[in-house]
CSV table of N, CA and C in Angstrom, one decimal:
chain,number,residue,atom,x,y,z
A,227,MET,N,-2.0,22.7,-25.7
A,227,MET,CA,-2.4,23.1,-24.4
A,227,MET,C,-2.6,24.6,-24.3
A,228,THR,N,-3.8,25.0,-23.8
A,228,THR,CA,-4.0,26.4,-23.7
A,228,THR,C,-3.3,27.0,-22.6
A,229,SER,N,-3.2,28.4,-22.5
A,229,SER,CA,-2.6,29.0,-21.4
A,229,SER,C,-3.3,28.8,-20.1
A,230,GLU,N,-4.6,28.7,-20.2
A,230,GLU,CA,-5.4,28.4,-19.0
A,230,GLU,C,-5.0,27.0,-18.4
A,231,GLU,N,-4.9,26.0,-19.3
A,231,GLU,CA,-4.6,24.7,-18.9
A,231,GLU,C,-3.2,24.6,-18.3
A,232,ARG,N,-2.3,25.4,-19.0
A,232,ARG,CA,-0.9,25.4,-18.5
A,232,ARG,C,-0.8,26.0,-17.1
A,233,GLY,N,-1.7,27.1,-16.9
A,233,GLY,CA,-1.7,27.7,-15.6
A,233,GLY,C,-2.2,26.8,-14.5
A,234,ARG,N,-3.3,26.0,-14.8
A,234,ARG,CA,-3.8,25.0,-13.9
A,234,ARG,C,-2.8,23.9,-13.6
A,235,HIS,N,-2.1,23.5,-14.7
A,235,HIS,CA,-1.1,22.5,-14.5
A,235,HIS,C,0.0,23.0,-13.6
A,236,ALA,N,0.5,24.2,-13.8
A,236,ALA,CA,1.5,24.8,-13.0
A,236,ALA,C,1.1,24.9,-11.5
A,237,GLN,N,-0.2,25.3,-11.4
A,237,GLN,CA,-0.7,25.5,-10.0
A,237,GLN,C,-0.8,24.1,-9.3
A,238,ARG,N,-1.2,23.1,-10.0
A,238,ARG,CA,-1.3,21.7,-9.5
A,238,ARG,C,0.1,21.3,-9.1
A,239,GLN,N,1.1,21.5,-9.9
A,239,GLN,CA,2.5,21.1,-9.6
A,239,GLN,C,3.0,21.9,-8.3
A,240,ALA,N,2.7,23.1,-8.2
A,240,ALA,CA,3.0,23.9,-7.0
A,240,ALA,C,2.4,23.3,-5.8
A,241,GLU,N,1.1,22.9,-5.9
A,241,GLU,CA,0.4,22.3,-4.8
A,241,GLU,C,1.0,21.0,-4.3
A,242,VAL,N,1.4,20.2,-5.3
A,242,VAL,CA,2.0,18.9,-5.0
A,242,VAL,C,3.4,19.1,-4.4
A,243,ALA,N,4.2,20.0,-4.9
A,243,ALA,CA,5.5,20.3,-4.3
A,243,ALA,C,5.3,20.8,-2.9
A,244,ASP,N,4.3,21.7,-2.6
A,244,ASP,CA,4.1,22.2,-1.3
A,244,ASP,C,3.7,21.0,-0.3
A,245,ALA,N,2.8,20.1,-0.8
A,245,ALA,CA,2.4,19.0,0.0
A,245,ALA,C,3.6,18.1,0.3
A,246,ALA,N,4.5,17.9,-0.7
A,246,ALA,CA,5.6,17.0,-0.4
A,246,ALA,C,6.6,17.7,0.6
A,247,ALA,N,6.7,19.0,0.5
A,247,ALA,CA,7.6,19.7,1.4
A,247,ALA,C,7.0,19.6,2.8
A,248,ARG,N,5.7,19.8,3.0
A,248,ARG,CA,5.1,19.6,4.3
A,248,ARG,C,5.3,18.2,4.9
A,249,ALA,N,5.1,17.2,4.0
A,249,ALA,CA,5.3,15.8,4.5
A,249,ALA,C,6.7,15.6,4.9
A,250,PHE,N,7.7,16.1,4.2
A,250,PHE,CA,9.1,15.9,4.6
A,250,PHE,C,9.4,16.6,5.9
A,251,ARG,N,8.8,17.7,6.1
A,251,ARG,CA,9.1,18.5,7.4
A,251,ARG,C,8.6,17.7,8.6
A,252,MET,N,7.6,16.8,8.4
A,252,MET,CA,7.0,16.0,9.5
A,252,MET,C,7.9,14.8,9.8
A,253,LEU,N,8.8,14.4,8.9
A,253,LEU,CA,9.7,13.3,9.2
A,253,LEU,C,10.7,13.6,10.2
A,254,PRO,N,11.1,12.7,11.1
A,254,PRO,CA,12.1,13.0,12.1
A,254,PRO,C,13.5,13.1,11.4
A,255,ALA,N,14.3,14.0,12.0
A,255,ALA,CA,15.7,14.2,11.5
A,255,ALA,C,16.5,12.9,11.6
A,256,THR,N,17.3,12.6,10.6
A,256,THR,CA,18.2,11.5,10.7
A,256,THR,C,19.6,12.0,11.2
A,257,PRO,N,20.5,11.1,11.6
A,257,PRO,CA,21.8,11.5,12.0
A,257,PRO,C,22.5,12.3,10.9
A,258,ARG,N,22.3,11.9,9.7
A,258,ARG,CA,23.0,12.6,8.5
A,258,ARG,C,22.5,14.1,8.4
A,259,ASP,N,21.2,14.3,8.8
A,259,ASP,CA,20.7,15.7,8.8
A,259,ASP,C,21.3,16.6,9.8
A,260,LEU,N,21.8,16.0,10.9
A,260,LEU,CA,22.4,16.7,12.0
A,260,LEU,C,23.8,17.0,11.9
A,261,LEU,N,24.5,16.4,10.9
A,261,LEU,CA,25.9,16.7,10.7
A,261,LEU,C,26.1,18.2,10.2
A,262,SER,N,27.2,18.8,10.8
A,262,SER,CA,27.4,20.2,10.4
A,262,SER,C,28.4,20.4,9.4
A,263,GLY,N,29.0,19.4,8.9
A,263,GLY,CA,30.1,19.5,7.9
A,263,GLY,C,29.5,20.0,6.5
A,264,ALA,N,30.4,20.3,5.6
A,264,ALA,CA,30.0,20.8,4.3
A,264,ALA,C,29.4,19.7,3.5
A,265,GLU,N,29.9,18.5,3.6
A,265,GLU,CA,29.4,17.4,2.9
A,265,GLU,C,29.2,16.2,3.9
A,266,PRO,N,28.0,15.6,4.0
A,266,PRO,CA,27.9,14.5,4.9
A,266,PRO,C,28.7,13.3,4.5
A,267,ALA,N,29.1,12.5,5.5
A,267,ALA,CA,29.9,11.3,5.3
A,267,ALA,C,29.0,10.3,4.5
A,268,ARG,N,29.7,9.6,3.6
A,268,ARG,CA,28.9,8.6,2.9
A,268,ARG,C,28.8,7.3,3.6
A,269,ALA,N,27.7,6.8,3.6
A,269,ALA,CA,27.4,5.5,4.3
A,269,ALA,C,27.9,4.4,3.4
A,270,PRO,N,28.4,3.3,3.9
A,270,PRO,CA,28.9,2.2,3.1
A,270,PRO,C,27.7,1.7,2.2
A,271,SER,N,28.0,1.3,1.0
A,271,SER,CA,27.0,0.8,0.2
A,271,SER,C,26.5,-0.6,0.6
A,272,HIS,N,25.2,-0.9,0.5
A,272,HIS,CA,24.7,-2.1,0.9
A,272,HIS,C,24.4,-3.0,-0.3
A,273,ARG,N,24.6,-4.3,-0.2
A,273,ARG,CA,24.3,-5.2,-1.3
A,273,ARG,C,23.0,-5.9,-1.1
A,274,ILE,N,22.3,-6.2,-2.2
A,274,ILE,CA,21.1,-6.9,-2.1
A,274,ILE,C,21.4,-8.4,-2.0
A,275,SER,N,20.7,-9.1,-1.1
A,275,SER,CA,20.8,-10.5,-0.9
A,275,SER,C,20.2,-11.2,-2.2
A,276,SER,N,21.0,-12.1,-2.8
A,276,SER,CA,20.5,-12.7,-4.0
A,276,SER,C,20.2,-14.2,-3.8
A,277,ASP,N,19.9,-14.6,-2.6
A,277,ASP,CA,19.5,-16.0,-2.3
A,277,ASP,C,18.2,-16.2,-3.0
A,278,PRO,N,18.1,-17.2,-3.9
A,278,PRO,CA,16.9,-17.4,-4.7
A,278,PRO,C,15.7,-17.7,-3.8
A,279,ASP,N,15.9,-18.5,-2.7
A,279,ASP,CA,14.7,-18.8,-1.8
A,279,ASP,C,14.2,-17.5,-1.2
A,280,THR,N,15.1,-16.6,-0.7
A,280,THR,CA,14.6,-15.4,-0.1
A,280,THR,C,14.0,-14.5,-1.1
A,281,VAL,N,14.5,-14.4,-2.3
A,281,VAL,CA,14.0,-13.5,-3.3
A,281,VAL,C,12.6,-13.9,-3.7
A,282,GLU,N,12.4,-15.2,-3.9
A,282,GLU,CA,11.1,-15.7,-4.2
A,282,GLU,C,10.1,-15.4,-3.1
A,283,ARG,N,10.4,-15.7,-1.9
A,283,ARG,CA,9.5,-15.5,-0.8
A,283,ARG,C,9.2,-14.0,-0.6
A,284,ASP,N,10.2,-13.2,-0.8
A,284,ASP,CA,10.0,-11.7,-0.6
A,284,ASP,C,9.1,-11.2,-1.7
A,285,LEU,N,9.3,-11.7,-3.0
A,285,LEU,CA,8.4,-11.3,-4.1
A,285,LEU,C,7.0,-11.8,-3.8
A,286,VAL,N,6.8,-13.0,-3.4
A,286,VAL,CA,5.5,-13.5,-3.1
A,286,VAL,C,4.8,-12.7,-2.0
A,287,ARG,N,5.6,-12.3,-1.0
A,287,ARG,CA,5.1,-11.5,0.1
A,287,ARG,C,4.6,-10.1,-0.4
A,288,LEU,N,5.4,-9.5,-1.3
A,288,LEU,CA,5.0,-8.2,-1.9
A,288,LEU,C,3.7,-8.3,-2.7
A,289,VAL,N,3.7,-9.4,-3.5
A,289,VAL,CA,2.5,-9.5,-4.4
A,289,VAL,C,1.2,-9.8,-3.5
A,290,LEU,N,1.4,-10.7,-2.5
A,290,LEU,CA,0.3,-11.0,-1.6
A,290,LEU,C,-0.1,-9.8,-0.8
A,291,THR,N,0.8,-8.9,-0.5
A,291,THR,CA,0.5,-7.7,0.3
A,291,THR,C,-0.4,-6.8,-0.6
A,292,LEU,N,0.0,-6.7,-1.8
A,292,LEU,CA,-0.8,-5.8,-2.8
A,292,LEU,C,-2.2,-6.4,-3.0
A,293,VAL,N,-2.3,-7.7,-3.1
A,293,VAL,CA,-3.6,-8.4,-3.3
A,293,VAL,C,-4.4,-8.2,-2.0
A,294,GLU,N,-3.8,-8.3,-0.9
A,294,GLU,CA,-4.5,-8.1,0.4
A,294,GLU,C,-5.0,-6.7,0.6
A,295,LEU,N,-4.2,-5.8,0.2
A,295,LEU,CA,-4.6,-4.4,0.2
A,295,LEU,C,-5.8,-4.1,-0.7
A,296,LEU,N,-5.8,-4.6,-1.9
A,296,LEU,CA,-6.9,-4.5,-2.8
A,296,LEU,C,-8.2,-5.2,-2.3
A,297,ARG,N,-8.0,-6.4,-1.7
A,297,ARG,CA,-9.1,-7.2,-1.1
A,297,ARG,C,-9.8,-6.4,0.0
A,298,GLN,N,-9.0,-5.8,0.9
A,298,GLN,CA,-9.5,-5.0,2.0
A,298,GLN,C,-10.3,-3.7,1.4
A,299,LEU,N,-9.7,-3.1,0.4
A,299,LEU,CA,-10.4,-2.0,-0.2
A,299,LEU,C,-11.7,-2.4,-0.8
A,300,MET,N,-11.7,-3.5,-1.5
A,300,MET,CA,-13.0,-4.0,-2.1
A,300,MET,C,-14.0,-4.3,-1.0
A,301,GLU,N,-13.5,-4.9,0.1
A,301,GLU,CA,-14.4,-5.3,1.2
A,301,GLU,C,-15.1,-4.0,1.8
A,302,ARG,N,-14.3,-3.0,2.0
A,302,ARG,CA,-14.8,-1.7,2.5
A,302,ARG,C,-15.8,-1.1,1.6
A,303,GLN,N,-15.5,-1.2,0.3
A,303,GLN,CA,-16.4,-0.6,-0.7
A,303,GLN,C,-17.7,-1.4,-0.7
A,304,ALA,N,-17.6,-2.7,-0.6
A,304,ALA,CA,-18.8,-3.6,-0.6
A,304,ALA,C,-19.7,-3.3,0.6
A,305,LEU,N,-19.0,-3.1,1.8
A,305,LEU,CA,-19.8,-2.8,3.0
A,305,LEU,C,-20.5,-1.4,2.8
A,306,HIS,N,-19.8,-0.5,2.2
A,306,HIS,CA,-20.4,0.8,2.0
A,306,HIS,C,-21.6,0.7,1.1
A,307,ARG,N,-21.5,-0.1,0.0
A,307,ARG,CA,-22.6,-0.2,-0.9
A,307,ARG,C,-23.8,-0.9,-0.2
A,308,VAL,N,-23.5,-1.9,0.7
A,308,VAL,CA,-24.5,-2.6,1.4
A,308,VAL,C,-25.2,-1.6,2.3
A,309,ASP,N,-24.4,-0.8,3.0
A,309,ASP,CA,-25.0,0.2,4.0
A,309,ASP,C,-25.9,1.2,3.2
A,310,GLN,N,-25.5,1.6,2.0
A,310,GLN,CA,-26.2,2.5,1.2
A,310,GLN,C,-27.5,1.9,0.6
A,311,GLY,N,-27.6,0.6,0.6
A,311,GLY,CA,-28.7,-0.1,0.0
A,311,GLY,C,-28.7,-0.1,-1.5
A,312,ASP,N,-27.4,-0.1,-2.1
A,312,ASP,CA,-27.3,-0.1,-3.6
A,312,ASP,C,-27.4,-1.5,-4.2
A,313,LEU,N,-27.3,-2.5,-3.3
A,313,LEU,CA,-27.3,-3.9,-3.8
A,313,LEU,C,-28.6,-4.7,-3.5
A,314,THR,N,-28.9,-5.6,-4.4
A,314,THR,CA,-30.0,-6.5,-4.0
A,314,THR,C,-29.5,-7.6,-3.1
A,315,GLU,N,-30.4,-8.3,-2.5
A,315,GLU,CA,-29.9,-9.4,-1.6
A,315,GLU,C,-29.1,-10.4,-2.3
A,316,GLU,N,-29.4,-10.8,-3.5
A,316,GLU,CA,-28.7,-11.7,-4.3
A,316,GLU,C,-27.2,-11.2,-4.5
A,317,GLN,N,-27.1,-9.9,-4.9
A,317,GLN,CA,-25.8,-9.3,-5.1
A,317,GLN,C,-25.0,-9.3,-3.8
A,318,GLU,N,-25.6,-9.0,-2.7
A,318,GLU,CA,-25.0,-9.0,-1.4
A,318,GLU,C,-24.4,-10.4,-1.1
A,319,GLU,N,-25.2,-11.4,-1.3
A,319,GLU,CA,-24.8,-12.8,-1.0
A,319,GLU,C,-23.6,-13.2,-1.9
A,320,ARG,N,-23.7,-12.9,-3.2
A,320,ARG,CA,-22.7,-13.2,-4.1
A,320,ARG,C,-21.4,-12.5,-3.8
A,321,LEU,N,-21.5,-11.2,-3.5
A,321,LEU,CA,-20.3,-10.4,-3.1
A,321,LEU,C,-19.7,-11.0,-1.8
A,322,GLY,N,-20.5,-11.3,-0.8
A,322,GLY,CA,-20.0,-11.8,0.4
A,322,GLY,C,-19.3,-13.2,0.2
A,323,ALA,N,-19.9,-14.0,-0.6
A,323,ALA,CA,-19.2,-15.3,-0.9
A,323,ALA,C,-17.9,-15.2,-1.7
A,324,THR,N,-17.9,-14.2,-2.6
A,324,THR,CA,-16.7,-14.0,-3.3
A,324,THR,C,-15.6,-13.5,-2.4
A,325,LEU,N,-15.9,-12.5,-1.6
A,325,LEU,CA,-14.9,-12.0,-0.7
A,325,LEU,C,-14.4,-13.0,0.3
A,326,LEU,N,-15.3,-13.9,0.8
A,326,LEU,CA,-14.9,-15.0,1.7
A,326,LEU,C,-13.9,-16.0,1.0
A,327,VAL,N,-14.2,-16.4,-0.3
A,327,VAL,CA,-13.4,-17.3,-1.0
A,327,VAL,C,-12.0,-16.6,-1.3
A,328,LEU,N,-12.0,-15.3,-1.6
A,328,LEU,CA,-10.7,-14.6,-1.8
A,328,LEU,C,-9.9,-14.6,-0.5
A,329,HIS,N,-10.5,-14.4,0.6
A,329,HIS,CA,-9.8,-14.4,1.9
A,329,HIS,C,-9.3,-15.8,2.2
A,330,GLU,N,-10.0,-16.8,2.0
A,330,GLU,CA,-9.6,-18.2,2.2
A,330,GLU,C,-8.4,-18.5,1.3
A,331,ARG,N,-8.4,-18.1,0.0
A,331,ARG,CA,-7.3,-18.4,-0.9
A,331,ARG,C,-6.1,-17.6,-0.5
A,332,MET,N,-6.3,-16.4,0.0
A,332,MET,CA,-5.1,-15.6,0.5
A,332,MET,C,-4.5,-16.3,1.7
A,333,ALA,N,-5.3,-16.8,2.6
A,333,ALA,CA,-4.7,-17.5,3.8
A,333,ALA,C,-4.0,-18.8,3.3
A,334,GLY,N,-4.6,-19.5,2.3
A,334,GLY,CA,-3.9,-20.7,1.7
A,334,GLY,C,-2.6,-20.4,1.1
A,335,LEU,N,-2.5,-19.3,0.3
A,335,LEU,CA,-1.3,-18.9,-0.3
A,335,LEU,C,-0.2,-18.5,0.7
A,336,CYS,N,-0.7,-17.8,1.7
A,336,CYS,CA,0.3,-17.4,2.8
A,336,CYS,C,0.8,-18.7,3.5
A,337,ALA,N,0.0,-19.7,3.8
A,337,ALA,CA,0.4,-20.9,4.4
A,337,ALA,C,1.4,-21.7,3.5
A,338,GLU,N,1.1,-21.6,2.2
A,338,GLU,CA,2.0,-22.4,1.2
A,338,GLU,C,3.4,-21.8,1.2
A,339,TYR,N,3.5,-20.5,1.4
A,339,TYR,CA,4.8,-19.9,1.4
A,339,TYR,C,5.4,-19.6,2.8
A,340,GLY,N,4.7,-20.1,3.8
A,340,GLY,CA,5.2,-19.9,5.2
A,340,GLY,C,5.0,-18.5,5.7
A,341,LEU,N,4.0,-17.8,5.3
A,341,LEU,CA,3.7,-16.5,5.7
A,341,LEU,C,2.4,-16.5,6.5
A,342,THR,N,2.3,-15.4,7.4
A,342,THR,CA,1.0,-15.2,8.0
A,342,THR,C,0.4,-13.9,7.5
A,343,MET,N,-0.8,-13.7,7.8
A,343,MET,CA,-1.5,-12.5,7.3
A,343,MET,C,-0.8,-11.3,7.9
A,344,GLU,N,-0.3,-11.4,9.1
A,344,GLU,CA,0.5,-10.3,9.7
A,344,GLU,C,1.8,-10.0,9.0
A,345,ASP,N,2.4,-11.0,8.4
A,345,ASP,CA,3.6,-10.7,7.6
A,345,ASP,C,3.4,-9.8,6.4
A,346,LEU,N,2.1,-9.7,6.0
A,346,LEU,CA,1.8,-8.9,4.8
A,346,LEU,C,1.7,-7.4,5.2
A,347,ASN,N,1.6,-7.1,6.4
A,347,ASN,CA,1.4,-5.7,6.8
A,347,ASN,C,2.8,-5.0,6.9
A,348,LEU,N,3.2,-4.4,5.8
A,348,LEU,CA,4.5,-3.8,5.7
A,348,LEU,C,4.6,-2.6,6.6
A,349,ASP,N,5.7,-2.4,7.2
A,349,ASP,CA,6.0,-1.2,8.1
A,349,ASP,C,6.5,-0.1,7.1
A,350,LEU,N,5.8,1.0,7.1
A,350,LEU,CA,6.2,2.1,6.2
A,350,LEU,C,7.0,3.2,7.0
A,351,GLY,N,7.6,2.8,8.1
A,351,GLY,CA,8.4,3.8,8.9
A,351,GLY,C,7.5,4.8,9.6
A,352,PRO,N,7.8,6.1,9.4
A,352,PRO,CA,7.0,7.1,10.1
A,352,PRO,C,5.5,7.1,9.7
A,353,LEU,N,5.2,6.5,8.6
A,353,LEU,CA,3.8,6.5,8.1
A,353,LEU,C,3.0,5.4,8.8
A,354,GLY,N,3.6,4.5,9.5
A,354,GLY,CA,2.9,3.4,10.2
A,354,GLY,C,2.9,2.2,9.3
A,355,THR,N,1.9,1.3,9.5
A,355,THR,CA,1.8,0.1,8.7
A,355,THR,C,0.9,0.3,7.5
A,356,LEU,N,1.1,-0.5,6.5
A,356,LEU,CA,0.3,-0.4,5.3
A,356,LEU,C,-1.2,-0.7,5.5
A,357,LEU,N,-1.4,-1.9,6.2
A,357,LEU,CA,-2.8,-2.3,6.4
A,357,LEU,C,-3.2,-2.0,7.8
A,358,PRO,N,-4.5,-1.8,7.9
A,358,PRO,CA,-5.0,-1.5,9.3
A,358,PRO,C,-4.9,-2.8,10.1
A,359,PRO,N,-4.9,-2.6,11.5
A,359,PRO,CA,-4.8,-3.7,12.4
A,359,PRO,C,-6.0,-4.7,12.2
A,360,SER,N,-5.7,-6.0,12.4
A,360,SER,CA,-6.8,-7.0,12.2
A,360,SER,C,-7.8,-6.8,13.4
A,361,ALA,N,-9.0,-7.0,13.0
A,361,ALA,CA,-10.1,-6.8,14.1
A,361,ALA,C,-10.2,-8.1,14.9
């Protein structure tokens, strides 16, 4: 790695650190942040529920959430390409049919595991929800 590359790498690391610091400043203070003692009190440790039914459903929910996120991103990209005129009519039809089948299969998998599409929209705390609201 040349000195110029090291300099760019160090500058990029500083930019990322600065962005992370700005993001953390935007988060609301927690009760632990407001304690004035030398060392904050330790919260009791929490255990993970190991119920096999819950673990399987939660794992399926996480996987389906990721697939839904990717499906929505692909759909937006497809709409952008259609708006730009990058696709032929045949490609538009095939893309539309593929996205429709994927949406139907997602709904079927959700129903199979007792989930709704709204269950896939994870709450990210101060960042809001992962997926945009349904239209």
